[in-house]
Short mmCIF file of C-alpha atoms and ligand atoms in Angstrom, two decimals:
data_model
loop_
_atom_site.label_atom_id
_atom_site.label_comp_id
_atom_site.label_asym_id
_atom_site.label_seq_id
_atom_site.Cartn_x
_atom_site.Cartn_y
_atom_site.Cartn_z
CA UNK A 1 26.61 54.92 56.54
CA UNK A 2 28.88 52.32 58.40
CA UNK A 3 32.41 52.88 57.90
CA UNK A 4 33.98 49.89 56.38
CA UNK A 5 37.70 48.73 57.30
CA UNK A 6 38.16 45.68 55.16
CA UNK A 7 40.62 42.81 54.98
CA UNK A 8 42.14 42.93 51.39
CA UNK A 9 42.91 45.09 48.68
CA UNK A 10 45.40 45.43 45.91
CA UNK A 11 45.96 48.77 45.44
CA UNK A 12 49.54 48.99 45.85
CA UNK A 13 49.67 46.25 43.36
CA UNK A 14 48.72 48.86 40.78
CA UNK A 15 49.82 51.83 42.35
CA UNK A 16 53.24 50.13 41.69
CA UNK A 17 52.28 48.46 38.10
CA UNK A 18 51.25 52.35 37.38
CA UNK A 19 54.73 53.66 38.95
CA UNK A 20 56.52 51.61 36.34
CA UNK A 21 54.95 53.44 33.95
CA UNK A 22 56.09 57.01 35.31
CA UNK A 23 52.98 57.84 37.54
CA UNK A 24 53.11 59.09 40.77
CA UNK A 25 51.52 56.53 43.16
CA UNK A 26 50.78 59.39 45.74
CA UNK A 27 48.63 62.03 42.87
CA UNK A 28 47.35 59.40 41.95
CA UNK A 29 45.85 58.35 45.29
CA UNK A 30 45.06 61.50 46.68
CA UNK A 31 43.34 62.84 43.06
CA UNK A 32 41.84 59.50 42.25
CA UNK A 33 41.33 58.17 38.60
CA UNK A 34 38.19 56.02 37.48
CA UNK A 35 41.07 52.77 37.22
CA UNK A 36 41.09 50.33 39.54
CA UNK A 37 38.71 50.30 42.62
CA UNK A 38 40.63 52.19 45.75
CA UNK A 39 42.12 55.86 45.57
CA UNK A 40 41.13 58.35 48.23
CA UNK A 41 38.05 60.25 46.81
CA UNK A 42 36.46 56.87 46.23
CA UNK A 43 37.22 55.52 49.16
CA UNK A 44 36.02 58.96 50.95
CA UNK A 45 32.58 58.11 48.45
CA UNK A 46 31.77 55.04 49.94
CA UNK A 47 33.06 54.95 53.32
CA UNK A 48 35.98 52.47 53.12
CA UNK A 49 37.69 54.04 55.88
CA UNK A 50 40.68 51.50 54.94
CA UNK A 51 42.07 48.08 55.48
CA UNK A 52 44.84 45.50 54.89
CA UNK A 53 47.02 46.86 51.62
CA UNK A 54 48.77 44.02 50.23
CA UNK A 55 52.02 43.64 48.90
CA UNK A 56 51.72 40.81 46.53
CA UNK A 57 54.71 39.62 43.46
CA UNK A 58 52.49 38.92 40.51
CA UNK A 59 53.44 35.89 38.58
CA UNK A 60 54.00 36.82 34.93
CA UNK A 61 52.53 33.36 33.85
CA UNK A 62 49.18 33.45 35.50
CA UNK A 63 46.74 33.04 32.55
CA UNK A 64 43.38 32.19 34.45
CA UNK A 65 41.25 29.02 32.27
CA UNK A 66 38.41 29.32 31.13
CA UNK A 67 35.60 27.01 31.67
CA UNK A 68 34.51 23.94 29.68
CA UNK A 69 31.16 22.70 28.54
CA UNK A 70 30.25 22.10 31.89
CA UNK A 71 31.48 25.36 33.17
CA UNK A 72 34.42 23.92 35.13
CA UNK A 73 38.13 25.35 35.02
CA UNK A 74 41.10 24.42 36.26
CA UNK A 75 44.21 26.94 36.02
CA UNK A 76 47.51 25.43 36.81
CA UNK A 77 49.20 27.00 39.66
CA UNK A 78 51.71 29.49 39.31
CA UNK A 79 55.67 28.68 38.94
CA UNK A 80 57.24 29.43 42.68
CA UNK A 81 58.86 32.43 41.88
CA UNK A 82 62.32 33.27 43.02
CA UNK A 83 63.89 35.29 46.62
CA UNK A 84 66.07 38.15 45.64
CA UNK A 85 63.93 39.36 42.58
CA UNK A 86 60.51 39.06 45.05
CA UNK A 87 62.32 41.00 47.35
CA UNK A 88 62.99 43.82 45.22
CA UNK A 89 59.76 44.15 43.48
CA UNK A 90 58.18 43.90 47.60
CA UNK A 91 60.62 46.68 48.89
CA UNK A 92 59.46 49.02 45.99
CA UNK A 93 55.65 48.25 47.12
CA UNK A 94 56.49 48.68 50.96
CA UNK A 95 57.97 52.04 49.85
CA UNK A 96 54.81 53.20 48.13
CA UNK A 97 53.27 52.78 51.16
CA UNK A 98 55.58 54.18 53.03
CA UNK A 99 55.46 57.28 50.86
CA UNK A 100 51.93 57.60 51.64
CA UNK A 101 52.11 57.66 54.67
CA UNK A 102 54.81 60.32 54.95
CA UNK A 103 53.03 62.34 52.52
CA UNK A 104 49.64 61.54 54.69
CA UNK A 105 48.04 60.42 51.52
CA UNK A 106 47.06 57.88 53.72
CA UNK A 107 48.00 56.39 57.94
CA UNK A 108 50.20 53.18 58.09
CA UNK A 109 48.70 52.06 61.13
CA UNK A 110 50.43 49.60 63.50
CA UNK A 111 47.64 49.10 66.52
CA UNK A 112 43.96 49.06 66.62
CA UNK A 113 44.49 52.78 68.35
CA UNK A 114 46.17 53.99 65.50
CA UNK A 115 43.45 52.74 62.89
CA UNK A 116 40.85 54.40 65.26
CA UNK A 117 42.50 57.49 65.28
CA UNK A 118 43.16 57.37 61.25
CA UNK A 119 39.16 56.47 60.46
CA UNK A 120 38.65 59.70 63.19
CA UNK A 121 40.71 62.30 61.10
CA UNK A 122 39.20 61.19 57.71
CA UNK A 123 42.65 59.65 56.57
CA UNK A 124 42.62 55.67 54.88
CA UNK A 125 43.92 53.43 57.49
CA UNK A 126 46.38 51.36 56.18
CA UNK A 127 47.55 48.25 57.44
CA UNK A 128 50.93 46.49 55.86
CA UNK A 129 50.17 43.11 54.59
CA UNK A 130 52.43 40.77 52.71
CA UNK A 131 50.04 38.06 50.68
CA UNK A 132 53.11 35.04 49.72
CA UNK A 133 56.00 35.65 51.65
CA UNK A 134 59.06 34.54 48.93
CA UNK A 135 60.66 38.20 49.31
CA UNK A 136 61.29 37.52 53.47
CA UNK A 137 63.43 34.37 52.27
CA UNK A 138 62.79 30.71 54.36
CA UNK A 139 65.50 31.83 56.42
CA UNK A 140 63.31 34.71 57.62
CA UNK A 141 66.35 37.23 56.70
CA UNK A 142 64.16 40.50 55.68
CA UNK A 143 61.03 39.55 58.31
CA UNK A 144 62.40 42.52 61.26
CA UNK A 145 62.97 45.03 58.15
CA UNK A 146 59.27 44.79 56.77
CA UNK A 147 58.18 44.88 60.28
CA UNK A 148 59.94 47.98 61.00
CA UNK A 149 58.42 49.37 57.86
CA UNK A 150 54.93 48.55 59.17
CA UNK A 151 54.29 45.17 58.00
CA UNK A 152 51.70 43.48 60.65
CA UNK A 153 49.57 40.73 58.71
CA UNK A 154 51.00 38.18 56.14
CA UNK A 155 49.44 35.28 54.00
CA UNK A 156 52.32 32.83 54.21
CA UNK A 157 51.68 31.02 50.82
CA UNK A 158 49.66 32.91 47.32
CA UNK A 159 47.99 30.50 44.72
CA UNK A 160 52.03 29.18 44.12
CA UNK A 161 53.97 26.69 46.27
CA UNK A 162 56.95 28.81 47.97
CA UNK A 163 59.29 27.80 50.80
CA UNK A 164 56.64 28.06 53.32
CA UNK A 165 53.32 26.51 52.09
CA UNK A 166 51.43 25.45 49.72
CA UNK A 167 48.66 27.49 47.72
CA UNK A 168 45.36 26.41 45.74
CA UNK A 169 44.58 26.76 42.40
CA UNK A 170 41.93 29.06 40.90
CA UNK A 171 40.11 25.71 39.98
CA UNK A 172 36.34 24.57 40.26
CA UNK A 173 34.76 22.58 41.59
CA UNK A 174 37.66 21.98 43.57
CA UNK A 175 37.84 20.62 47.44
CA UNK A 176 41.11 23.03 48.79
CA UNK A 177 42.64 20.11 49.93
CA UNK A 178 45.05 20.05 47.23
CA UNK A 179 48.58 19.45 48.38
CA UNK A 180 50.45 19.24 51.61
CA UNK A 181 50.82 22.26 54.01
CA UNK A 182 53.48 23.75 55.77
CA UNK A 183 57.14 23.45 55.12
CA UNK A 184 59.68 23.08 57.89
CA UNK A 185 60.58 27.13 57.27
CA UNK A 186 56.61 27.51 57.30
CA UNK A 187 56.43 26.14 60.77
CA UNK A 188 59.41 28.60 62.21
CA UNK A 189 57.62 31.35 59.98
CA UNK A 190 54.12 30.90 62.01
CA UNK A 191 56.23 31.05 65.58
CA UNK A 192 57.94 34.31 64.14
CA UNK A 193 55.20 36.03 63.75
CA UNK A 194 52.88 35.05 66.92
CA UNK A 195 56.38 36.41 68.72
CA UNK A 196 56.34 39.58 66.96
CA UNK A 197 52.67 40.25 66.94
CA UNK A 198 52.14 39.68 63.05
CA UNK A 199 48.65 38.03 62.00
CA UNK A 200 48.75 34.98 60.12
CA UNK A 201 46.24 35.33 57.35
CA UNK A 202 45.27 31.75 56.14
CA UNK A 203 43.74 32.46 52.04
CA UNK A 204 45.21 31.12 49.27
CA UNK A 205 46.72 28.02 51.80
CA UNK A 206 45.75 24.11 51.31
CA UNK A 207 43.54 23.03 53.95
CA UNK A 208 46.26 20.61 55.02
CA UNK A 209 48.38 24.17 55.60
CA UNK A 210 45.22 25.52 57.08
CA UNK A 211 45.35 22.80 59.49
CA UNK A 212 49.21 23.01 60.07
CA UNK A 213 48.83 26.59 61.50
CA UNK A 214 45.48 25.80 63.56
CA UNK A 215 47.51 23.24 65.92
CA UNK A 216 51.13 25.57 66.00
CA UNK A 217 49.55 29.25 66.37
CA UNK A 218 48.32 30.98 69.44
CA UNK A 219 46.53 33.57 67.32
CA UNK A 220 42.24 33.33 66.48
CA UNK A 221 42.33 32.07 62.52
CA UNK A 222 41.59 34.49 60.34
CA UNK A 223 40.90 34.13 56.66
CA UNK A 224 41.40 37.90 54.94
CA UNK A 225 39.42 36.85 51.87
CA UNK A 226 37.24 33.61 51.46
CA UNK A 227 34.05 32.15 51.26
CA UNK A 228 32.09 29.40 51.90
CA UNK A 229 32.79 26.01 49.62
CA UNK A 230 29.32 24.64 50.28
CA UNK A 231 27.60 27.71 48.03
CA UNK A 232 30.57 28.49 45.77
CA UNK A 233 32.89 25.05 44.92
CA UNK A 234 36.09 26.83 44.54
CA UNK A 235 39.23 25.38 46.09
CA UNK A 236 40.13 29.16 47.20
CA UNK A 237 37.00 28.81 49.72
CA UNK A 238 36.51 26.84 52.79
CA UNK A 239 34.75 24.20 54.08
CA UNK A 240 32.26 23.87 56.56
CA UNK A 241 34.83 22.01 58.68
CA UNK A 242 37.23 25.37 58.27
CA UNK A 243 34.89 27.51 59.08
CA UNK A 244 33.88 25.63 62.43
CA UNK A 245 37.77 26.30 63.23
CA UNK A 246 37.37 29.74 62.25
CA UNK A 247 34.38 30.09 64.75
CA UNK A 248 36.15 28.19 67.55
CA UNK A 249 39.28 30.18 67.53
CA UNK A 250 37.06 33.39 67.20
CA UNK A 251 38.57 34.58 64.62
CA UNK A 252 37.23 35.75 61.22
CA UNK A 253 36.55 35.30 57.63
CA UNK A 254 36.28 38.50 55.59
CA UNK A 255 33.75 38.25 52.32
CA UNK A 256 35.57 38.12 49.32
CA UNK A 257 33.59 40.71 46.41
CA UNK A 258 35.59 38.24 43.27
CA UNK A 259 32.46 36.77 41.51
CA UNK A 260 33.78 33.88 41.04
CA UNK A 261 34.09 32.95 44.25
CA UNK A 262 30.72 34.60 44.88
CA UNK A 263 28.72 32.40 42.13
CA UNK A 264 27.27 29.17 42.41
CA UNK A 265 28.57 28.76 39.17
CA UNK A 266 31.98 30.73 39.59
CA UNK A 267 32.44 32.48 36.72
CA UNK A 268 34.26 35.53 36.36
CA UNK A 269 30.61 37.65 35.33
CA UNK A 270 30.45 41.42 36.67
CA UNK A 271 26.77 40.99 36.02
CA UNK A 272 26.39 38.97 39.84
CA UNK A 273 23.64 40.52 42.04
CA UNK A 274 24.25 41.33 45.50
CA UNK A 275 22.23 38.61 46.65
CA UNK A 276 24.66 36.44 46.40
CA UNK A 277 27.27 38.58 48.49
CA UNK A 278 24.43 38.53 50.99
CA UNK A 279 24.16 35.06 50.70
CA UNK A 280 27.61 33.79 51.78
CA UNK A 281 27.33 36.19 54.44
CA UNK A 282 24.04 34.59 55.72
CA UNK A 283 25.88 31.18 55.62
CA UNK A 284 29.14 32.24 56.95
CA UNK A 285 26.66 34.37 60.11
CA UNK A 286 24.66 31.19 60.56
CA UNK A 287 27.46 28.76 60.46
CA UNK A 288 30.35 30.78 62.52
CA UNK A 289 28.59 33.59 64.62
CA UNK A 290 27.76 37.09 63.97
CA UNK A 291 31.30 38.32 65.24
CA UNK A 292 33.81 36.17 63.12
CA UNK A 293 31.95 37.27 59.83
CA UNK A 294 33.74 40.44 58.03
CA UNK A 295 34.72 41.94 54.52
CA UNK A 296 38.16 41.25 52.57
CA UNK A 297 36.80 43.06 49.40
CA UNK A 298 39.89 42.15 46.98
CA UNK A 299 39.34 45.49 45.11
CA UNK A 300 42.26 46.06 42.62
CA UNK A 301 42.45 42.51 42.49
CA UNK A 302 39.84 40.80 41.03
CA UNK A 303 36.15 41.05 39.07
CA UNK A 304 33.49 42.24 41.26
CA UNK A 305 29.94 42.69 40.86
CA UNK A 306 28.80 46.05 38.77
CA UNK A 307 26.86 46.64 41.59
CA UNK A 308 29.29 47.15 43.84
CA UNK A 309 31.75 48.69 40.81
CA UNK A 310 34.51 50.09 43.22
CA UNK A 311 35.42 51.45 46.69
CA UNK A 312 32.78 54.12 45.91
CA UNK A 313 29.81 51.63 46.16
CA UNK A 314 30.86 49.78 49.48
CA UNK A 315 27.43 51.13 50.71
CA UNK A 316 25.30 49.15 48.35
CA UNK A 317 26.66 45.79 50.54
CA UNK A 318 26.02 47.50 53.48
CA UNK A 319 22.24 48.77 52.66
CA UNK A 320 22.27 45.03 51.08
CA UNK A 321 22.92 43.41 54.15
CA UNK A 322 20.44 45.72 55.85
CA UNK A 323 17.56 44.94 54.10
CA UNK A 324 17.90 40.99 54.31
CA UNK A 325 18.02 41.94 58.66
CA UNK A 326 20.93 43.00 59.82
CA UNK A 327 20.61 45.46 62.62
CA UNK A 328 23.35 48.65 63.10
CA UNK A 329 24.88 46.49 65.50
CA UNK A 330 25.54 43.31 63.85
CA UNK A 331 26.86 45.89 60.58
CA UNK A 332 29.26 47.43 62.77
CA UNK A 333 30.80 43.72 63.69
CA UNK A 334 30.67 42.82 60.28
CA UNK A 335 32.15 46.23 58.69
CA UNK A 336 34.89 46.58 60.54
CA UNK A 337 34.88 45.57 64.34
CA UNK A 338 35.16 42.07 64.36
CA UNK A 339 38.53 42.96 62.36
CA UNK A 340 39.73 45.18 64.74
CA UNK A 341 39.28 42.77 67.37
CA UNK A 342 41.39 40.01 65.43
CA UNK A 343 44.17 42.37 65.11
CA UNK A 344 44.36 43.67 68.38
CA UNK A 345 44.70 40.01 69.56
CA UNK A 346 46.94 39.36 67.00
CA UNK A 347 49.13 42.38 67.94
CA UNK A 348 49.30 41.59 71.81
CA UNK A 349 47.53 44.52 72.73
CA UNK A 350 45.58 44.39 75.90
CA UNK A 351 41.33 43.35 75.45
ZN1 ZN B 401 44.30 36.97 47.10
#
């Protein structure tokens, strides 16, 4: 077993969706149901010892295309979406989490000694992430209060344009070099948060935005949830030219499960073998380094193999992985050190 600390997951996204509904997010954490992919006895199941829990506005027009004769789709991106109402729907996520934590349903962790300690007592480390910032406001008016409340990684831009960035569209074949990058308030956004000790997590942002926050941040680039465009021609991947920045920085690209950014094809098909999760791995190993690969599983928010299925089968990558040749040590980096490391930089803590 490897314990696996990944770099992306929904599950307050439905934890919240549920809440609306009259559930309680914490029961239904800690008791688990067979919806979604991440609740505790899952997690437990398949050793996702935890990772970066996003809060993330959905946009209520997001109606994914599907593909023409030739297999290709292009969905238009997503209307920008408005402050004050992203701000309310991201304070009632950040208190979910914050619930959790108080109730111990799961740690909100806020160093690399604190997610240590979490994965030691058995408890989901948690780490506050914030994937399109439109609830902090360009004039970075709530950015302190989500810190305080544990918020220590955020994806400026999502697949919509907002005051910050630009984002891609779920389109292939697509180059992500789609529109321009950061905004003025983008720019003062990326400073903010290599001052407070936030990482900058670069999916779902052009590769002109990419770009923009290679030359202004101090921080290694880190990409929570991406592959590589050469195998899978998705605008939401990156190129081999990204990925060389990735691996000069040291920082890290985490494997995103989402099939259709898994596929050759990329098609939304639960029926994709694990092969080709090992295969973007190989690339991303080869092409970057053994210690800048790692896992951003998107569970809760998107299709991923039936192989996999949920949090429970996170060992079926990892015995994956082992049989195409990767030693315990090289698992380790890929499973959840080589995040660790990214943070700790990221959070100014001493090497
Ligand atoms: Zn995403």
């Amino acid at each position: 077993m490897q314990a696996v600390f990944d770099g992306h997951n929904d599950v307050l996204l439905r934890l919240w969706q549920n809440a609306r509904k009259g559930s309680d997010p914490v029961g239904e954490f800690v008791t688990g149901t067979d919806q979604g992919h991440i609740d505790a006895p899952r997690s437990k199941k398949g050793g996702l010892v935890g990772g970066l829990c996003a809060i993330y506005v959905p946009s209520g027009d997001l109606v994914l295309a599907g593909p023409d004769a030739n297999g290709h789709y292009a969905t238009p991106l997503s209307a920008p979406i408005e402050h004050l109402p992203s701000l309310r729907v991201a304070v009632e996520m950040a208190d979910i989490a914050v619930r959790l934590d108080r109730a111990g349903a799961w740690k909100l962790c806020r160093s690399t000694a604190e997610i240590r300690e979490a994965i030691g007592q058995g408890i989901f480390a948690s780490v506050l992430h914030m994937e399109g910032c439109e609830a902090i406001g360009a004039d970075l008016s709530a950015l302190e209060t989500f810190y305080a409340a544990g918020l220590r990684t955020l994806g400026p831009v999502w697949s919509r344009h907002n005051a910050f960035a630009h984002g891609v569209p779920f389109a292939f074949p697509m180059s992500p070099d789609t529109a321009p990058g950061l905004t003025e308030a983008g720019f003062e956004l990326v400073k903010a948060c290599n001052r407070l000790g936030i990482l900058i997590d670069l999916a779902h942002i052009t590769e002109k935005g990419f770009w923009d926050v290679a030359k202004t941040s101090d921080q290694p680039l880190v990409v929570s949830h991406s592959n590589a465009h050469a195998l899978t021609a998705v605008a939401r991947n990156l190129t081999d030219k990204q990925l060389d920045a990735v691996s000069e920085s040291k920082g890290l690209v985490g494997l995103n499960y989402a099939t259709t950014m898994l596929r050759a094809d990329a098609q939304e098909n639960a029926a994709t073998p694990l092969s080709d999760m090992v295969r973007h791995i190989d690339y991303m190993v080869e092409r970057m380094g053994i210690d800048c690969v790692g896992l951003g599983s998107d569970f809760d928010g998107a299709t991923i193999p039936e192989d996999i299925g949920d949090a429970a089968g996170s060992q079926k990558l990892v015995a994956a992985l082992k049989s195409a040749g990767y030693g315990d040590a090289e698992l380790a980096k890929i499973c959840r050190e080589n995040w660790l490391r990214v943070l700790g930089q990221a959070w100014h803590e001493a090497a």
